[in-house]
Amino acid sequence: MPKISEVIKGDQTRIIDAYHGLIAAEPEDRAPDVFIWALTRYLIIENLALLPALEHHLSSGGERQKRLSDDYDSIHTKLRHMVLFDPSEESFVSALRAIWVDLEPHFKEENRRDLGELESKLGPDESEALGKKYETLRDILQKPYGKEGVPDPETLKDVLSTSKQELMERMGMAGV
């Protein structure tokens, strides 16, 4: 069973690959839904699995939770902005790059600092249990769309237009 840091890094790799695929694609071939869904799903699960663990296990967990929550808000806002543009427009690429301005340092800081410190506080069994929780949440969010599928455009739009608090309430996880 993978540790929490391995599971998170796997999702980060999927998001990074989807981002670079969008940047490299010809304007008429850009299909952003995979990137949007992978990133949205990651942000939701991070709030449900990683943030509570950081807050519980690290002395500076509350501070980190606030920083990561601010990152979520900024990235989520930029995603909502990006979907206003047709993927073939240059404005879409500009909006996509604006997301990357927040996302790249978010990933780097999480990998360089948060995950390493968290792993040092967790035993192997705890880390694997948290990794399993993360994977279970990902599977729950992915289940209606199949292993590689993404929600239909209306569902994606609905998820992006919903506040983090309301989204957690809809999922029955308010206060988690």
PDB file of C-alpha atoms in Angstrom:
ATOM      1  CA  MET A   1       0.000   0.000   0.000  1.00  0.00           C
ATOM      2  CA  PRO A   2       1.449   3.416  -0.932  1.00  0.00           C
ATOM      3  CA  LYS A   3       2.294   6.125   1.578  1.00  0.00           C
ATOM      4  CA  ILE A   4       0.395   9.411   1.519  1.00  0.00           C
ATOM      5  CA  SER A   5       3.312  11.255  -0.094  1.00  0.00           C
ATOM      6  CA  GLU A   6       3.474   8.706  -2.937  1.00  0.00           C
ATOM      7  CA  VAL A   7      -0.245   8.950  -3.645  1.00  0.00           C
ATOM      8  CA  ILE A   8      -0.181  12.755  -3.664  1.00  0.00           C
ATOM      9  CA  LYS A   9       2.900  12.881  -5.896  1.00  0.00           C
ATOM     10  CA  GLY A  10       1.162  10.509  -8.329  1.00  0.00           C
ATOM     11  CA  ASP A  11      -1.793  12.877  -8.613  1.00  0.00           C
ATOM     12  CA  GLN A  12       0.530  15.843  -8.973  1.00  0.00           C
ATOM     13  CA  THR A  13       2.290  14.082 -11.852  1.00  0.00           C
ATOM     14  CA  ARG A  14      -1.058  13.515 -13.619  1.00  0.00           C
ATOM     15  CA  ILE A  15      -1.907  17.198 -13.239  1.00  0.00           C
ATOM     16  CA  ILE A  16       1.525  18.338 -14.435  1.00  0.00           C
ATOM     17  CA  ASP A  17       1.324  16.041 -17.479  1.00  0.00           C
ATOM     18  CA  ALA A  18      -2.175  17.324 -18.306  1.00  0.00           C
ATOM     19  CA  TYR A  19      -0.983  20.926 -17.955  1.00  0.00           C
ATOM     20  CA  HIS A  20       2.009  20.430 -20.245  1.00  0.00           C
ATOM     21  CA  GLY A  21      -0.201  18.561 -22.723  1.00  0.00           C
ATOM     22  CA  LEU A  22      -2.549  21.544 -22.884  1.00  0.00           C
ATOM     23  CA  ILE A  23       0.298  24.013 -23.318  1.00  0.00           C
ATOM     24  CA  ALA A  24       1.853  21.905 -26.108  1.00  0.00           C
ATOM     25  CA  ALA A  25      -1.399  21.175 -27.957  1.00  0.00           C
ATOM     26  CA  GLU A  26      -2.405  23.026 -31.075  1.00  0.00           C
ATOM     27  CA  PRO A  27      -5.125  25.569 -30.247  1.00  0.00           C
ATOM     28  CA  GLU A  28      -7.837  23.605 -32.033  1.00  0.00           C
ATOM     29  CA  ASP A  29      -6.820  20.383 -30.233  1.00  0.00           C
ATOM     30  CA  ARG A  30      -6.884  21.670 -26.646  1.00  0.00           C
ATOM     31  CA  ALA A  31      -9.187  19.610 -24.440  1.00  0.00           C
ATOM     32  CA  PRO A  32      -8.971  21.048 -20.910  1.00  0.00           C
ATOM     33  CA  ASP A  33     -11.491  18.828 -19.122  1.00  0.00           C
ATOM     34  CA  VAL A  34      -8.946  16.209 -18.017  1.00  0.00           C
ATOM     35  CA  PHE A  35      -6.725  18.919 -16.504  1.00  0.00           C
ATOM     36  CA  ILE A  36      -9.657  20.737 -14.897  1.00  0.00           C
ATOM     37  CA  TRP A  37     -11.072  17.562 -13.354  1.00  0.00           C
ATOM     38  CA  ALA A  38      -7.705  16.185 -12.176  1.00  0.00           C
ATOM     39  CA  LEU A  39      -6.837  19.490 -10.506  1.00  0.00           C
ATOM     40  CA  THR A  40     -10.289  20.051  -9.028  1.00  0.00           C
ATOM     41  CA  ARG A  41     -10.417  16.511  -7.647  1.00  0.00           C
ATOM     42  CA  TYR A  42      -6.901  16.924  -6.208  1.00  0.00           C
ATOM     43  CA  LEU A  43      -7.818  20.186  -4.458  1.00  0.00           C
ATOM     44  CA  ILE A  44     -10.942  18.653  -2.938  1.00  0.00           C
ATOM     45  CA  ILE A  45      -9.112  15.566  -1.665  1.00  0.00           C
ATOM     46  CA  GLU A  46      -6.230  17.651  -0.362  1.00  0.00           C
ATOM     47  CA  ASN A  47      -8.759  19.532   1.785  1.00  0.00           C
ATOM     48  CA  LEU A  48     -10.308  16.315   3.058  1.00  0.00           C
ATOM     49  CA  ALA A  49      -7.217  14.183   3.662  1.00  0.00           C
ATOM     50  CA  LEU A  50      -3.979  16.181   3.731  1.00  0.00           C
ATOM     51  CA  LEU A  51      -4.968  19.407   5.485  1.00  0.00           C
ATOM     52  CA  PRO A  52      -6.461  17.720   8.569  1.00  0.00           C
ATOM     53  CA  ALA A  53      -3.377  15.487   8.826  1.00  0.00           C
ATOM     54  CA  LEU A  54      -1.019  18.466   8.643  1.00  0.00           C
ATOM     55  CA  GLU A  55      -3.009  20.328  11.263  1.00  0.00           C
ATOM     56  CA  HIS A  56      -3.089  17.310  13.581  1.00  0.00           C
ATOM     57  CA  HIS A  57       0.515  16.111  13.244  1.00  0.00           C
ATOM     58  CA  LEU A  58       2.622  19.246  12.726  1.00  0.00           C
ATOM     59  CA  SER A  59       3.188  22.014  15.234  1.00  0.00           C
ATOM     60  CA  SER A  60       2.808  24.546  12.424  1.00  0.00           C
ATOM     61  CA  GLY A  61      -0.092  22.615  10.903  1.00  0.00           C
ATOM     62  CA  GLY A  62      -2.627  25.393  11.411  1.00  0.00           C
ATOM     63  CA  GLU A  63      -0.393  27.856   9.581  1.00  0.00           C
ATOM     64  CA  ARG A  64       0.167  25.360   6.754  1.00  0.00           C
ATOM     65  CA  GLN A  65      -3.537  24.591   6.594  1.00  0.00           C
ATOM     66  CA  LYS A  66      -4.245  28.330   6.149  1.00  0.00           C
ATOM     67  CA  ARG A  67      -1.606  28.661   3.413  1.00  0.00           C
ATOM     68  CA  LEU A  68      -2.873  25.607   1.539  1.00  0.00           C
ATOM     69  CA  SER A  69      -6.450  26.792   1.920  1.00  0.00           C
ATOM     70  CA  ASP A  70      -5.452  30.158   0.433  1.00  0.00           C
ATOM     71  CA  ASP A  71      -3.766  28.306  -2.445  1.00  0.00           C
ATOM     72  CA  TYR A  72      -6.986  26.344  -2.983  1.00  0.00           C
ATOM     73  CA  ASP A  73      -9.030  29.555  -3.144  1.00  0.00           C
ATOM     74  CA  SER A  74      -6.641  31.217  -5.584  1.00  0.00           C
ATOM     75  CA  ILE A  75      -6.290  28.207  -7.880  1.00  0.00           C
ATOM     76  CA  HIS A  76     -10.030  27.511  -7.785  1.00  0.00           C
ATOM     77  CA  THR A  77     -10.771  31.147  -8.713  1.00  0.00           C
ATOM     78  CA  LYS A  78      -8.298  30.983 -11.593  1.00  0.00           C
ATOM     79  CA  LEU A  79      -9.835  27.727 -12.835  1.00  0.00           C
ATOM     80  CA  ARG A  80     -13.260  29.396 -12.861  1.00  0.00           C
ATOM     81  CA  HIS A  81     -11.762  32.250 -14.863  1.00  0.00           C
ATOM     82  CA  MET A  82      -9.993  29.938 -17.327  1.00  0.00           C
ATOM     83  CA  VAL A  83     -13.171  28.063 -18.271  1.00  0.00           C
ATOM     84  CA  LEU A  84     -14.719  31.320 -19.507  1.00  0.00           C
ATOM     85  CA  PHE A  85     -12.412  31.166 -22.534  1.00  0.00           C
ATOM     86  CA  ASP A  86     -12.546  28.933 -25.558  1.00  0.00           C
ATOM     87  CA  PRO A  87      -9.522  26.591 -25.386  1.00  0.00           C
ATOM     88  CA  SER A  88      -8.396  27.757 -28.826  1.00  0.00           C
ATOM     89  CA  GLU A  89      -8.079  31.386 -27.642  1.00  0.00           C
ATOM     90  CA  GLU A  90      -4.805  32.890 -26.452  1.00  0.00           C
ATOM     91  CA  SER A  91      -6.668  34.151 -23.380  1.00  0.00           C
ATOM     92  CA  PHE A  92      -7.207  30.526 -22.390  1.00  0.00           C
ATOM     93  CA  VAL A  93      -3.455  29.883 -22.440  1.00  0.00           C
ATOM     94  CA  SER A  94      -2.834  33.045 -20.419  1.00  0.00           C
ATOM     95  CA  ALA A  95      -5.382  31.923 -17.836  1.00  0.00           C
ATOM     96  CA  LEU A  96      -3.856  28.425 -17.786  1.00  0.00           C
ATOM     97  CA  ARG A  97      -0.394  29.880 -17.193  1.00  0.00           C
ATOM     98  CA  ALA A  98      -1.825  32.027 -14.372  1.00  0.00           C
ATOM     99  CA  ILE A  99      -2.958  28.822 -12.660  1.00  0.00           C
ATOM    100  CA  TRP A 100       0.537  27.414 -13.042  1.00  0.00           C
ATOM    101  CA  VAL A 101       1.986  30.497 -11.296  1.00  0.00           C
ATOM    102  CA  ASP A 102       0.181  29.335  -8.123  1.00  0.00           C
ATOM    103  CA  LEU A 103       0.222  25.606  -8.734  1.00  0.00           C
ATOM    104  CA  GLU A 104       3.926  25.031  -9.361  1.00  0.00           C
ATOM    105  CA  PRO A 105       5.100  26.596  -6.065  1.00  0.00           C
ATOM    106  CA  HIS A 106       2.198  24.898  -4.276  1.00  0.00           C
ATOM    107  CA  PHE A 107       3.435  21.492  -5.459  1.00  0.00           C
ATOM    108  CA  LYS A 108       7.069  22.318  -4.741  1.00  0.00           C
ATOM    109  CA  GLU A 109       6.374  23.525  -1.203  1.00  0.00           C
ATOM    110  CA  GLU A 110       4.125  20.593  -0.495  1.00  0.00           C
ATOM    111  CA  ASN A 111       6.787  18.143  -1.680  1.00  0.00           C
ATOM    112  CA  ARG A 112       9.784  19.929  -0.203  1.00  0.00           C
ATOM    113  CA  ARG A 113       8.278  20.719   3.166  1.00  0.00           C
ATOM    114  CA  ASP A 114       4.790  19.500   4.028  1.00  0.00           C
ATOM    115  CA  LEU A 115       4.927  15.878   2.907  1.00  0.00           C
ATOM    116  CA  GLY A 116       8.434  15.282   4.240  1.00  0.00           C
ATOM    117  CA  GLU A 117       7.565  16.676   7.660  1.00  0.00           C
ATOM    118  CA  LEU A 118       4.283  14.794   7.751  1.00  0.00           C
ATOM    119  CA  GLU A 119       5.971  11.503   6.811  1.00  0.00           C
ATOM    120  CA  SER A 120       8.535  12.050   9.574  1.00  0.00           C
ATOM    121  CA  LYS A 121       5.699  12.324  12.118  1.00  0.00           C
ATOM    122  CA  LEU A 122       3.703   9.347  10.836  1.00  0.00           C
ATOM    123  CA  GLY A 123       4.601   5.727  11.201  1.00  0.00           C
ATOM    124  CA  PRO A 124       4.527   3.576   8.047  1.00  0.00           C
ATOM    125  CA  ASP A 125       1.093   2.180   8.924  1.00  0.00           C
ATOM    126  CA  GLU A 126      -0.353   5.652   9.552  1.00  0.00           C
ATOM    127  CA  SER A 127       1.084   6.957   6.297  1.00  0.00           C
ATOM    128  CA  GLU A 128      -0.356   4.019   4.377  1.00  0.00           C
ATOM    129  CA  ALA A 129      -3.749   4.463   6.083  1.00  0.00           C
ATOM    130  CA  LEU A 130      -3.762   8.141   5.100  1.00  0.00           C
ATOM    131  CA  GLY A 131      -2.717   7.151   1.573  1.00  0.00           C
ATOM    132  CA  LYS A 132      -5.630   4.717   1.490  1.00  0.00           C
ATOM    133  CA  LYS A 133      -8.022   7.434   2.706  1.00  0.00           C
ATOM    134  CA  TYR A 134      -6.779   9.702  -0.087  1.00  0.00           C
ATOM    135  CA  GLU A 135      -7.230   6.950  -2.685  1.00  0.00           C
ATOM    136  CA  THR A 136     -10.708   6.099  -1.355  1.00  0.00           C
ATOM    137  CA  LEU A 137     -11.799   9.732  -1.608  1.00  0.00           C
ATOM    138  CA  ARG A 138     -10.370   9.918  -5.141  1.00  0.00           C
ATOM    139  CA  ASP A 139     -12.231   6.730  -6.090  1.00  0.00           C
ATOM    140  CA  ILE A 140     -15.498   8.103  -4.665  1.00  0.00           C
ATOM    141  CA  LEU A 141     -15.148  11.297  -6.677  1.00  0.00           C
ATOM    142  CA  GLN A 142     -14.088   9.405  -9.803  1.00  0.00           C
ATOM    143  CA  LYS A 143     -16.588   6.539  -9.651  1.00  0.00           C
ATOM    144  CA  PRO A 144     -19.441   8.113 -11.638  1.00  0.00           C
ATOM    145  CA  TYR A 145     -17.079   9.016 -14.493  1.00  0.00           C
ATOM    146  CA  GLY A 146     -15.058   5.822 -14.929  1.00  0.00           C
ATOM    147  CA  LYS A 147     -11.337   5.343 -14.402  1.00  0.00           C
ATOM    148  CA  GLU A 148     -10.182   7.892 -16.984  1.00  0.00           C
ATOM    149  CA  GLY A 149     -13.397   9.862 -17.474  1.00  0.00           C
ATOM    150  CA  VAL A 150     -14.261  13.366 -16.508  1.00  0.00           C
ATOM    151  CA  PRO A 151     -17.625  14.837 -15.581  1.00  0.00           C
ATOM    152  CA  ASP A 152     -19.758  16.325 -18.311  1.00  0.00           C
ATOM    153  CA  PRO A 153     -19.236  20.072 -18.899  1.00  0.00           C
ATOM    154  CA  GLU A 154     -22.280  21.026 -16.811  1.00  0.00           C
ATOM    155  CA  THR A 155     -21.049  19.056 -13.799  1.00  0.00           C
ATOM    156  CA  LEU A 156     -17.567  20.546 -14.124  1.00  0.00           C
ATOM    157  CA  LYS A 157     -19.083  24.012 -14.333  1.00  0.00           C
ATOM    158  CA  ASP A 158     -21.214  23.303 -11.250  1.00  0.00           C
ATOM    159  CA  VAL A 159     -18.214  22.066  -9.241  1.00  0.00           C
ATOM    160  CA  LEU A 160     -16.124  25.077 -10.239  1.00  0.00           C
ATOM    161  CA  SER A 161     -18.897  27.547  -9.386  1.00  0.00           C
ATOM    162  CA  THR A 162     -19.414  26.085  -5.921  1.00  0.00           C
ATOM    163  CA  SER A 163     -17.556  27.468  -2.920  1.00  0.00           C
ATOM    164  CA  LYS A 164     -15.278  25.117  -1.017  1.00  0.00           C
ATOM    165  CA  GLN A 165     -17.547  25.161   2.041  1.00  0.00           C
ATOM    166  CA  GLU A 166     -20.683  24.466  -0.006  1.00  0.00           C
ATOM    167  CA  LEU A 167     -18.914  21.698  -1.912  1.00  0.00           C
ATOM    168  CA  MET A 168     -17.879  20.012   1.337  1.00  0.00           C
ATOM    169  CA  GLU A 169     -21.449  20.329   2.625  1.00  0.00           C
ATOM    170  CA  ARG A 170     -22.838  18.793  -0.581  1.00  0.00           C
ATOM    171  CA  MET A 171     -20.456  15.879  -0.158  1.00  0.00           C
ATOM    172  CA  GLY A 172     -21.661  15.436   3.412  1.00  0.00           C
ATOM    173  CA  MET A 173     -18.264  16.373   4.796  1.00  0.00           C
ATOM    174  CA  ALA A 174     -18.865  19.748   6.401  1.00  0.00           C
ATOM    175  CA  GLY A 175     -16.486  20.366   9.264  1.00  0.00           C
ATOM    176  CA  VAL A 176     -14.078  17.636   8.091  1.00  0.00           C
TER     177      VAL A 176
END
